[in-house]
Coordinates of C-alpha atoms in Angstrom, one line a residue:
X29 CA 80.2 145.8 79.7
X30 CA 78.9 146.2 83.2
X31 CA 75.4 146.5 84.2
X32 CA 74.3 147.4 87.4
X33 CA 70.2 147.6 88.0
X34 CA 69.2 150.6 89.5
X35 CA 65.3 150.6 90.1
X36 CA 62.8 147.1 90.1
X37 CA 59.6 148.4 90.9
X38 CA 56.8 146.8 89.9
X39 CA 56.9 147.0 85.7
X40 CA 59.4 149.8 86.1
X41 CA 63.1 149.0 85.1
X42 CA 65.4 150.8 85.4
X43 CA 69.4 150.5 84.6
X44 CA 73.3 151.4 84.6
X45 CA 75.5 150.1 81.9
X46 CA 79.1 151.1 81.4
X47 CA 80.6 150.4 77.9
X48 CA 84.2 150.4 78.8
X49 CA 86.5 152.7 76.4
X50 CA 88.9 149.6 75.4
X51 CA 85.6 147.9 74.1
X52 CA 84.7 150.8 71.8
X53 CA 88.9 150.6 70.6
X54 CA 88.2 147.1 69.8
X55 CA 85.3 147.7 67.6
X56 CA 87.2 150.3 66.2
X57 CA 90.1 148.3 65.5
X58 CA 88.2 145.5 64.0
X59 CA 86.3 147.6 61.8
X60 CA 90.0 149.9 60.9
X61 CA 90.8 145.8 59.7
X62 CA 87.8 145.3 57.5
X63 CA 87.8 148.8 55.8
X64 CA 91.3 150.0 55.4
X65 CA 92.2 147.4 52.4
X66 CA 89.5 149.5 50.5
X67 CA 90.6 152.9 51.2
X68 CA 92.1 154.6 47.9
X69 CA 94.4 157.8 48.9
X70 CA 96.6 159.8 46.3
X71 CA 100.7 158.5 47.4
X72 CA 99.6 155.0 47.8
X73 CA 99.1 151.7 45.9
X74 CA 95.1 150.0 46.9
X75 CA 94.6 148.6 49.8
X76 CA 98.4 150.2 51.6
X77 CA 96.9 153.2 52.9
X78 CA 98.5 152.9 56.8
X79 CA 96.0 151.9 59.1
X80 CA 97.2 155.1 61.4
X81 CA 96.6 157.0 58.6
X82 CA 93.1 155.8 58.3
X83 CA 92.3 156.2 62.0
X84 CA 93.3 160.1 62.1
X85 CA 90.8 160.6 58.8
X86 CA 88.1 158.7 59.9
X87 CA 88.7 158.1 63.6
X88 CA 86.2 160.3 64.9
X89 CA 83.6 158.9 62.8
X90 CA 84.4 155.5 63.5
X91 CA 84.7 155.8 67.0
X92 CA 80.7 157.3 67.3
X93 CA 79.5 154.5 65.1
X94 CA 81.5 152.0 67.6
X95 CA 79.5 153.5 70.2
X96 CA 76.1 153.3 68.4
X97 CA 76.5 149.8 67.9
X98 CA 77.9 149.0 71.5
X99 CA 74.8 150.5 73.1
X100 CA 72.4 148.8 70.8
X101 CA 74.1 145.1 71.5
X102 CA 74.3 146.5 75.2
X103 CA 70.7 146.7 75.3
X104 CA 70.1 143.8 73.5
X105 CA 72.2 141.6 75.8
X106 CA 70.6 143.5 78.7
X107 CA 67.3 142.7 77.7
X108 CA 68.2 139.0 76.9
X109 CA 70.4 138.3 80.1
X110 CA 67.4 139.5 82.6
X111 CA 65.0 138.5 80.2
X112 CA 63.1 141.4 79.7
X113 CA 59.9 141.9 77.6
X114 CA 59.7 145.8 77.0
X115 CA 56.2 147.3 77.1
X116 CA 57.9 150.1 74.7
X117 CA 61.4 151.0 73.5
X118 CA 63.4 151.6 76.2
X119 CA 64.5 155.6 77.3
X120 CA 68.3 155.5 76.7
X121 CA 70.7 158.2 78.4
X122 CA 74.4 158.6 78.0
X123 CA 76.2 160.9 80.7
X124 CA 75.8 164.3 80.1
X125 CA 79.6 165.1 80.3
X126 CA 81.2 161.7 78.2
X127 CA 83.8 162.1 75.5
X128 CA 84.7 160.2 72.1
X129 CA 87.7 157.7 74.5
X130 CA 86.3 157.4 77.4
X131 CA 84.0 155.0 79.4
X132 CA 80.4 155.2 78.7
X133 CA 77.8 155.0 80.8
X134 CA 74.2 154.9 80.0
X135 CA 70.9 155.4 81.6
X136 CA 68.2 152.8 80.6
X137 CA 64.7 153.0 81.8
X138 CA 61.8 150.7 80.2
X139 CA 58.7 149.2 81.6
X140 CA 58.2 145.5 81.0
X141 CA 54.9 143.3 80.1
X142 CA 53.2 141.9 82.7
X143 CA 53.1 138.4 83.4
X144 CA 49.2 137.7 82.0
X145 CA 47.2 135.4 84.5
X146 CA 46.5 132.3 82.5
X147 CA 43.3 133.6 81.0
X148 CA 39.9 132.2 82.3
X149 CA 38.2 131.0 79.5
X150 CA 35.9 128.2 80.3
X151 CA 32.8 128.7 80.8
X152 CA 31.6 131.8 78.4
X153 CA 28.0 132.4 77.7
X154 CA 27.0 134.6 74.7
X155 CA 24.1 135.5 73.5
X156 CA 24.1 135.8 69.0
X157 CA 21.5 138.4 68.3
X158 CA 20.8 138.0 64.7
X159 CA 18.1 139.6 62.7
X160 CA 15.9 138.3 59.5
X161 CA 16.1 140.1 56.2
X162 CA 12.4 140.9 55.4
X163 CA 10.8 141.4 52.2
X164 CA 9.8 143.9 53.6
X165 CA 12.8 145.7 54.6
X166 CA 14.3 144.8 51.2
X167 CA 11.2 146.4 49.4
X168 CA 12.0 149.9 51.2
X169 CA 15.4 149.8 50.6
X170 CA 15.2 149.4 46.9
X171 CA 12.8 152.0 47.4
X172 CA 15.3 154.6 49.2
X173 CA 17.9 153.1 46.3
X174 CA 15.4 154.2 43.9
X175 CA 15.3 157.7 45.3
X176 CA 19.0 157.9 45.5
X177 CA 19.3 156.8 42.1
X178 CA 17.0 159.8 40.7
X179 CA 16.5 159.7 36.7
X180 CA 15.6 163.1 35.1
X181 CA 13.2 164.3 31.9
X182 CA 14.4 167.6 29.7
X183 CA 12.0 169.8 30.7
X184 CA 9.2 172.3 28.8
X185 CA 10.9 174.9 27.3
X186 CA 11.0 178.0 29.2
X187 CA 10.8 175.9 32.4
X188 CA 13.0 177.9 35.4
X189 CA 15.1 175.8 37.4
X190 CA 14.0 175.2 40.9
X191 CA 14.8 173.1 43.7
X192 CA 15.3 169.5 43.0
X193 CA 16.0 170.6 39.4
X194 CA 19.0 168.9 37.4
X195 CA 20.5 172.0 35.9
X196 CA 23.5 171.2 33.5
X197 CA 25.9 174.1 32.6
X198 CA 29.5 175.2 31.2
X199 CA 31.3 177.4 33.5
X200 CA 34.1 179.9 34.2
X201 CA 35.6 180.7 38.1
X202 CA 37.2 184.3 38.1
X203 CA 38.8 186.0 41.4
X204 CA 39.4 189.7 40.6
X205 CA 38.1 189.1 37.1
X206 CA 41.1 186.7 36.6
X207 CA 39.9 183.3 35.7
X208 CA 41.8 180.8 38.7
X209 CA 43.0 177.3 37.8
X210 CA 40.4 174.5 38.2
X211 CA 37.8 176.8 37.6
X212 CA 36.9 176.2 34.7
X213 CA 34.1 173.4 33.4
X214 CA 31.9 172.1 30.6
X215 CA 28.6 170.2 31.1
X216 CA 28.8 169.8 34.8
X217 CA 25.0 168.5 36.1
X218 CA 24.3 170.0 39.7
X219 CA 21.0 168.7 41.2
X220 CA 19.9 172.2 42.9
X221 CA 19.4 172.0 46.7
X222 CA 22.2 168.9 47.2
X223 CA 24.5 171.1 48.2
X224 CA 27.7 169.9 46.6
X225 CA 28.7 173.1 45.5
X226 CA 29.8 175.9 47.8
X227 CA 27.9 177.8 49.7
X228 CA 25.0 180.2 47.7
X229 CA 26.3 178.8 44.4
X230 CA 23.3 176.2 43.8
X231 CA 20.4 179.1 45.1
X232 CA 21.7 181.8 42.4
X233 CA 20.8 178.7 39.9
X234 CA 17.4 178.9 41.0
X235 CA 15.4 180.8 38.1
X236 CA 17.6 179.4 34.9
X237 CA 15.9 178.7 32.1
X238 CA 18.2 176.6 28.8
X239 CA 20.3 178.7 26.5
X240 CA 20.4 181.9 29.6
X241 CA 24.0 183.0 30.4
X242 CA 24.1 184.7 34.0
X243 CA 26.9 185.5 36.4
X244 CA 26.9 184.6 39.7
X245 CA 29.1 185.5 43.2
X246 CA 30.1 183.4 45.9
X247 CA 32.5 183.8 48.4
X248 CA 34.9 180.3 49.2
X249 CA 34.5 179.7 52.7
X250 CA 37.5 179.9 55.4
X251 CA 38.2 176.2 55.3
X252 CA 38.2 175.9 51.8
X253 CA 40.5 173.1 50.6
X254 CA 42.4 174.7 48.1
X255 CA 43.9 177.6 50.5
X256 CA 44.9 180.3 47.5
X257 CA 41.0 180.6 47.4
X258 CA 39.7 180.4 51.2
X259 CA 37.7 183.2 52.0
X260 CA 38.0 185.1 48.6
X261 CA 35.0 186.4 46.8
X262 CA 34.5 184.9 43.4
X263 CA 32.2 185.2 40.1
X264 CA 31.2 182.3 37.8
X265 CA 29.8 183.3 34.3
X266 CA 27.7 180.7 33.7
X267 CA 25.7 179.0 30.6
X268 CA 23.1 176.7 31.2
X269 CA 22.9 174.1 28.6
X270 CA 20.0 172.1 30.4
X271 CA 17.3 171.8 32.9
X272 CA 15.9 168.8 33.7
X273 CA 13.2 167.8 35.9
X274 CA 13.4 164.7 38.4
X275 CA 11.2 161.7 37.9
X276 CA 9.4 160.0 40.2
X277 CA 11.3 156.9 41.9
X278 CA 10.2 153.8 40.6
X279 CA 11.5 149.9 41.3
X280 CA 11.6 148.4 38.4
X281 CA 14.1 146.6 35.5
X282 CA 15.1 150.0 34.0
X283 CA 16.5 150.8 37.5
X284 CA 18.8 147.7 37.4
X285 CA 20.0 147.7 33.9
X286 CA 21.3 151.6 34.9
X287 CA 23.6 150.3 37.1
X288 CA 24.1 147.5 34.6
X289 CA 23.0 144.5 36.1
X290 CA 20.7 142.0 34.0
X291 CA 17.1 142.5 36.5
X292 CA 15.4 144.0 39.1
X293 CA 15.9 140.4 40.8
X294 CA 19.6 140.7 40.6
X295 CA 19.5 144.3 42.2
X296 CA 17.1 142.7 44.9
X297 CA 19.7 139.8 45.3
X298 CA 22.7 142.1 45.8
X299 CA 20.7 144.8 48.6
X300 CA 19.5 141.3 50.2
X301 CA 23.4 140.4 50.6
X302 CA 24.3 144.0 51.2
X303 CA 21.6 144.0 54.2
X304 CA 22.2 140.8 55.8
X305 CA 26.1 141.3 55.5
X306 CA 25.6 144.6 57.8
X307 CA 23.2 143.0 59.9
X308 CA 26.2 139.9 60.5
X309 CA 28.6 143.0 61.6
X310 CA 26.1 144.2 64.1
X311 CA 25.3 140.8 65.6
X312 CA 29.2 140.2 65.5
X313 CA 30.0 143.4 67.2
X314 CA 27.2 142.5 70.0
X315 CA 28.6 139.3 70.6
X316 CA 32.2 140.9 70.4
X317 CA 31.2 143.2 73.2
X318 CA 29.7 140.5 75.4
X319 CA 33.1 138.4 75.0
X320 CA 35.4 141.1 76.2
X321 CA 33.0 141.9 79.0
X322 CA 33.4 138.9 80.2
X323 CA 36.9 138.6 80.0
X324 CA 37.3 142.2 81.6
X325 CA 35.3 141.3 84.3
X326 CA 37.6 138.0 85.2
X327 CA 40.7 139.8 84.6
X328 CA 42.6 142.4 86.4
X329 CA 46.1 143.1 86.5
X330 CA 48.6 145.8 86.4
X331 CA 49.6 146.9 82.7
X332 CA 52.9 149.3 81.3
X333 CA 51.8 153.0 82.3
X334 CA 54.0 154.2 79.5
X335 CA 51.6 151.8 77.1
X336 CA 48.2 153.2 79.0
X337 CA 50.0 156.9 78.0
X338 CA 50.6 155.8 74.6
X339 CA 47.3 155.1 74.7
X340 CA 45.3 157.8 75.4
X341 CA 47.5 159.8 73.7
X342 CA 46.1 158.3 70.4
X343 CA 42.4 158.4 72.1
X344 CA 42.8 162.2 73.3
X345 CA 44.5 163.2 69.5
X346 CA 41.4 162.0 68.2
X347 CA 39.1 163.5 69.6
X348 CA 41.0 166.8 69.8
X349 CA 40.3 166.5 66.1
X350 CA 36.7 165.5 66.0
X351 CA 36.3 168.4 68.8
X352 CA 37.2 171.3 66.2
X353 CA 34.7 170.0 63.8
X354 CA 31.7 170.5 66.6
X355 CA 29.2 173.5 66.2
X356 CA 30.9 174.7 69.5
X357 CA 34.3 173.6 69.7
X358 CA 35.5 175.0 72.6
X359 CA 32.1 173.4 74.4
X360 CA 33.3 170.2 73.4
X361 CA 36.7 170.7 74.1
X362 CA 35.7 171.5 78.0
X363 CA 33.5 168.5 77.8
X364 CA 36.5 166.4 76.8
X365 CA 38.4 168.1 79.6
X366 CA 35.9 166.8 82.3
X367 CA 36.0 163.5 81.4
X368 CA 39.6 163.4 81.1
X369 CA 40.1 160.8 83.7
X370 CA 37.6 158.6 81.8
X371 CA 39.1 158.3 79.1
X372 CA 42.4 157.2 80.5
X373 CA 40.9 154.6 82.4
X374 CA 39.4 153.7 79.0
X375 CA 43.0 153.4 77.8
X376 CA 43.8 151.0 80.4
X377 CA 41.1 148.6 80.1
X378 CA 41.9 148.4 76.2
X379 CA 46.0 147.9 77.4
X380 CA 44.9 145.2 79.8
X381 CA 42.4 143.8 76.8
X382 CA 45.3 144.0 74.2
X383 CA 47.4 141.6 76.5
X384 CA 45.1 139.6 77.2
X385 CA 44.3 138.8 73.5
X386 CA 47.7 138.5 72.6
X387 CA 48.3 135.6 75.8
X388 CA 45.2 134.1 74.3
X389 CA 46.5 133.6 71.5
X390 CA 50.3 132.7 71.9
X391 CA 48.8 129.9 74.5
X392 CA 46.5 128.7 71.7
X393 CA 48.7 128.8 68.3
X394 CA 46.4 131.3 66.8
X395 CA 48.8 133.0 64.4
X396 CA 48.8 135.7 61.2
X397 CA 50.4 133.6 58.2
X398 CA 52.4 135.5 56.3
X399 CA 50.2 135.1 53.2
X400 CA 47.4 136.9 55.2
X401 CA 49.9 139.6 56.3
X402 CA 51.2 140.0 52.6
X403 CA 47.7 140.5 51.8
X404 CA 47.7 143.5 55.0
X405 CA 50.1 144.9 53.4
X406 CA 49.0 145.0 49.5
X407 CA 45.8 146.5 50.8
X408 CA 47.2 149.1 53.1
X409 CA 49.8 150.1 50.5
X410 CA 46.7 150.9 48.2
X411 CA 45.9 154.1 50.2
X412 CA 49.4 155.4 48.5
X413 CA 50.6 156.3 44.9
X414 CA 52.1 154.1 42.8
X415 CA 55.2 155.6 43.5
X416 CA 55.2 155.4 46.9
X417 CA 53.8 151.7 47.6
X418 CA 56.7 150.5 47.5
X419 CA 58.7 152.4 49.9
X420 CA 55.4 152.0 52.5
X421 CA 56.1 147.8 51.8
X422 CA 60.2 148.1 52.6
X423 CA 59.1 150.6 55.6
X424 CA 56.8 148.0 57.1
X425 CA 59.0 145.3 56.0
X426 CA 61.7 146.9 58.0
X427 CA 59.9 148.2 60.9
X428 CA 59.1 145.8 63.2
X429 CA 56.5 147.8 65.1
X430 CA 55.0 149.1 62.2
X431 CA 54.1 145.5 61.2
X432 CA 52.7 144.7 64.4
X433 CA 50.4 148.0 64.2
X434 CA 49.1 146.6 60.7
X435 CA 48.7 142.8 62.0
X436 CA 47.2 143.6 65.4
X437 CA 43.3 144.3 64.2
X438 CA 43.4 140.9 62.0
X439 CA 45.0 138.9 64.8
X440 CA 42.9 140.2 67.2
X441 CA 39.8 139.1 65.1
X442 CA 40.8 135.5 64.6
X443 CA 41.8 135.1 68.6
X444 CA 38.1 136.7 69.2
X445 CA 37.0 133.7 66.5
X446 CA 38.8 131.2 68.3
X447 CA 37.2 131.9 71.6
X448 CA 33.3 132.4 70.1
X449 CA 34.2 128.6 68.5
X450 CA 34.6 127.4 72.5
X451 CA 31.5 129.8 73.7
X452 CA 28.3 128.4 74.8
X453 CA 26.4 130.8 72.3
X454 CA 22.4 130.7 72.2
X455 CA 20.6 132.4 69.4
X456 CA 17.4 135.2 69.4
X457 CA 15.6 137.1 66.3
X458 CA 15.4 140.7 67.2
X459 CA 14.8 143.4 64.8
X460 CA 17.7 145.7 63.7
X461 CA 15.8 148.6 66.2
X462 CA 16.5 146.1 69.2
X463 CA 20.4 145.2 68.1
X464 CA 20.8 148.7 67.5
X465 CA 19.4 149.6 70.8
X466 CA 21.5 146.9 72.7
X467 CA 24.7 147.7 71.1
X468 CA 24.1 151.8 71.9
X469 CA 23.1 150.9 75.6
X470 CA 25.3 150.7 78.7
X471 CA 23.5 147.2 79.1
X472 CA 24.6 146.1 75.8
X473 CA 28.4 146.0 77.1
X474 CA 27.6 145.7 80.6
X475 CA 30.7 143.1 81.1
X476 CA 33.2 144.0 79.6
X477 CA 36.5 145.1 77.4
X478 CA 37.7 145.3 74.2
X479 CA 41.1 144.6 72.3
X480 CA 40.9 145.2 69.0
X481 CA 38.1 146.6 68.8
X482 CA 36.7 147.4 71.9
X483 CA 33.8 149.5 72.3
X484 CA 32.4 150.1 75.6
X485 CA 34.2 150.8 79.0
X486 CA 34.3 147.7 81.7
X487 CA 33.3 150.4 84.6
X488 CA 30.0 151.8 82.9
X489 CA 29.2 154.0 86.1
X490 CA 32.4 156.2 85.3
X491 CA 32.6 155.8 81.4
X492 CA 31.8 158.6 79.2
X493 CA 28.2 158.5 77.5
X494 CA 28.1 159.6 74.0
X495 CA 25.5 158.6 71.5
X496 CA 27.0 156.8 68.4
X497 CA 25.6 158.4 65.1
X498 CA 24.1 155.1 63.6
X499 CA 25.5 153.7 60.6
X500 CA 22.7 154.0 57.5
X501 CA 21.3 151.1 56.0
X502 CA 21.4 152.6 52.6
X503 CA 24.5 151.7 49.9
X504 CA 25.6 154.2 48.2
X505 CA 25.0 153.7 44.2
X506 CA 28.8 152.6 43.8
X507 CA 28.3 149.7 46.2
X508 CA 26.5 148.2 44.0
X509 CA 27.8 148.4 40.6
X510 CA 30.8 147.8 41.9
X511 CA 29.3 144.8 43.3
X512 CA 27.9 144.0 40.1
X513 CA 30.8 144.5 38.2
X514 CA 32.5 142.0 40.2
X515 CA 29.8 139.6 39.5
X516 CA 27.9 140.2 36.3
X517 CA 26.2 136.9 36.0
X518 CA 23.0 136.4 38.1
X519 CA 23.6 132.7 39.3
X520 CA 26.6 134.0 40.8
X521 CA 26.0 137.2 41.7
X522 CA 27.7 138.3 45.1
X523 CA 27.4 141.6 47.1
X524 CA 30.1 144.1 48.0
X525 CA 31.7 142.4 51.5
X526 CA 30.0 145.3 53.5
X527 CA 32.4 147.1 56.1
X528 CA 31.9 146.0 60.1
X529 CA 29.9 147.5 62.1
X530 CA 31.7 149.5 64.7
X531 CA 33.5 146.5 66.6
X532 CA 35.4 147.3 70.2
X533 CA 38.6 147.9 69.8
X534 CA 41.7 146.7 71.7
X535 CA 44.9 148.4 72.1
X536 CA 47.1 146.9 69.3
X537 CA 49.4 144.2 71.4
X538 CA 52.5 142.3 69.0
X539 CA 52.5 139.1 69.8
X540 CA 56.3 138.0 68.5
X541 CA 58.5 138.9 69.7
X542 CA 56.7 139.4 73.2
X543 CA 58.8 142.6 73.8
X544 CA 57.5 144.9 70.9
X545 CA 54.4 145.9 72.3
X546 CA 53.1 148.9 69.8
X547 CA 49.9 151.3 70.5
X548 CA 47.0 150.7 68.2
X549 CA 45.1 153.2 65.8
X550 CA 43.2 156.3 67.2
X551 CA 39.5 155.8 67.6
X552 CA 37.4 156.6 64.8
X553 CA 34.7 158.4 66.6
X554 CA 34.2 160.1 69.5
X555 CA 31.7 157.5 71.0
X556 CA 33.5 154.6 69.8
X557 CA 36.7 156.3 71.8
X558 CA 34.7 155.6 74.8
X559 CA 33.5 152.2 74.3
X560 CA 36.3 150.9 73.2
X561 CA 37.8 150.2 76.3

């Protein structure tokens, strides 16, 4: 094989290897070696088929696979030999005009990592804003668990359903006075008002009194998610088996042992943990956001276009997405537009972040085990059917940058861990208002970047400013039974790990083999896009 190096231009690489034809006729001939004892053809005894006989059968075929596997150990020895570390997988050409026997020559174009400065991490100040459960704020939010978890009395006879009404009937979906599939209920309870069911369903309800059968038409809107009924008009012949009237909220024992715990002290215990565990992810993504500020600030250094385009490709896709969901989509679609240049600048600082993490931690033997990555990969496979987990586990198993997606988030956590262990941290007791506030504000990341979770863009004067819809306070009902299913016995009680508050992300960066160097995730909002630079 010849190589001859065509372009060396700052991360740009670019390359001309010729695969000679008497290379490709030895692989052929080896492989003619190995297979032709195996070949069974009418005339001869096994294993005597001629070997010229096999080669004008199967020659053709042979001879592309010979190929395919010279130019993959071409670009392996090419990448080994100059010692290459590809940002992405290299662009591979072969000449327009080659034929099966001849020389090939191929095109190869790649980008390479950087070489990282050696990070600068003595010296980093953070500030652990951390906030005190209250009685207090665990009194109101058994209180907005109590209204969440409404309890109903049958009401007077005669009574007609009205808003805030639990109404409980039997019913039967008809388009064109043909009853559809899934249509068709008994004894479903509708609180009137919530508006779970489609659109003017719950209002025609208003007025039912028990034992009354009354028909009803809706129309399923466009988006409907069963397309065979999106935009069609519809009746429901309805019989109301029920009407129940909502009590008034009350914290007490009766209110625990519903959602099957032992007392109202155990409920208190598990919204206590619930609280303070959400309250940990906010101080955690503060803190987070400081750390990558500061390592933004002392860093700067050229990073893979190709990995910046990758990207913002995943940021843009995103919010593309969330775009058609606004009140005016084509308003926030020319918003998006004029901040295009943002954004990508957003994508870089989360490139440059990525690296830096992953230099961070190959210096410092911070490292994924592969029980935590089996345990990745159990949890991510739980988003698929039974029959499907296991080809998602051989997929990633297989795919090397499909791993590295899947590690990158966790690794990046424990190299942020690493460096808040050698940070001179300082603590101050601020309300949840005042964390809140400081994460939302362009002071709050004032310094910095983020890698796996970055959320705030190191150039504030150019980045993007979107409010962040804050996360509520309030578990849901399931939270916490679940919770208490897990832990039935007071003593030992233990609250449902709450999810993270939004933490700045990084551009996903493997860290072995150096060279695989995948994109990470999309953004999960259109604010968090931004600030996750």
């Amino acid at each position: 094989m010849q190589t001859v190096e065509t372009l060396n231009e700052g991360l740009k690489r670019a390359y001309t290897l010729t695969i000679t034809a008497k290379d490709i006729e030895a692989r052929v001939d080896a492989e003619l070696k190995r297979v032709a004892p195996q070949i069974r053809m009418p005339g001869f005894r096994p294993g005597k088929v001629p070997a010229n006989l096999v080669r004008k059968m199967h020659g053709p075929a042979m001879m592309q696979e010979a190929l395919n596997t010279s130019v993959q150990d071409g670009i392996q020895s090419l990448i080994a030999e100059h010692g290459l570390r590809p940002a992405m997988q290299p662009s591979i050409a072969l000449a327009p005009d080659y034929e099966l026997g001849q020389d090939a020559e191929l095109t190869v174009e790649l980008e390479v990592l950087p070489d990282v400065p050696t990070p600068q991490i003595e010296g980093l100040k953070l500030e652990r804003l951390t906030v005190p459960v209250a009685d207090e704020a665990v009194d109101a939010q058994l209180m907005r668990f109590a209204e969440q978890q409404k309890r109903y009395d049958d009401a007077p006879e005669g009574h007609a359903a009205a808003t805030g009404d639990l109404v409980v009937m039997d019913f039967v979906g008809k388009v064109d006075g043909v009853a559809f599939d899934g249509g068709t209920g008994e004894d479903m309870s509708v609180e009137i008002g919530s508006g779970r069911l489609i659109p003017g369903f719950e209002d025609q309800v208003i007025g039912a009194v028990k034992g009354e059968e009354r028909q009803i038409a809706v129309t399923f809107p466009e988006d409907y998610a069963e397309k065979s009924l999106a935009g069609k008009a519809a009746t429901f012949d309805l019989t109301i088996k029920d009407v129940r009237l909502a009590k008034e909220a009350t914290v007490d024992d009766e209110l625990a042992t519903s959602l099957g715990l032992e007392s109202l002290e155990q409920l208190r215990g598990l919204l206590k943990g619930q609280i303070e565990q959400e309250h940990n992810g906010l101080t955690r993504t503060h803190m987070k956001r400081k750390l990558l500020d500061q390592l933004a600030a002392g860093h700067d250094f050229a990073v893979p276009p190709s990995m910046v385009e990758a990207e913002f490709s995943q940021i843009w896709q995103q919010l593309e997405h969330e775009a058609t969901h606004e009140a005016d989509p084509a308003a926030a679609l020319a918003e998006m537009e004029s901040e295009r240049d943002d954004y990508r600048k957003i994508a870089e600082r989360r490139v440059r972040l990525g690296l830096l993490l992953s230099e961070i931690g190959q210096a410092n033997g911070v490292e994924v085990t592969s029980q935590e990555m089996n345990r990745l990969i159990a949890q991510a496979a739980q988003q698929y059917s039974p029959e499907e987990r296991q080809r998602f586990i051989q997929y990633i198993q297989q795919e090397p940058m499909a791993a590295a997606q899947l590690r990158a988030p966790l690794y990046e956590d424990k190299v942020v861990d690493w460096l808040f262990e050698r940070a001179e941290i300082s603590d101050r007791d601020v309300t949840r208002e005042e964390l809140e506030a400081a994460i939302e504000s362009e002071d709050g990341f004032a310094t910095g970047t983020h890698v796996h979770d970055h959320d705030h863009d190191h150039d504030h004067d150019h980045k993007p400013k979107k409010k962040a819809a804050k996360k509520s306070a309030e578990p849901a009902a399931e939270e916490v039974t679940e919770a208490a299913s897990e832990a039935p016995n007071p003593k030992k009680a233990a609250a449902k790990k709450a999810k993270p508050a939004d933490e700045g992300e990084v551009a996903a960066v493997e860290v072995a083999p150096a060279e695989e160097a995948p994109a990470k995730k999309p953004a999960a909002r259109k604010k968090k896009a931004a600030d996750e630079a």
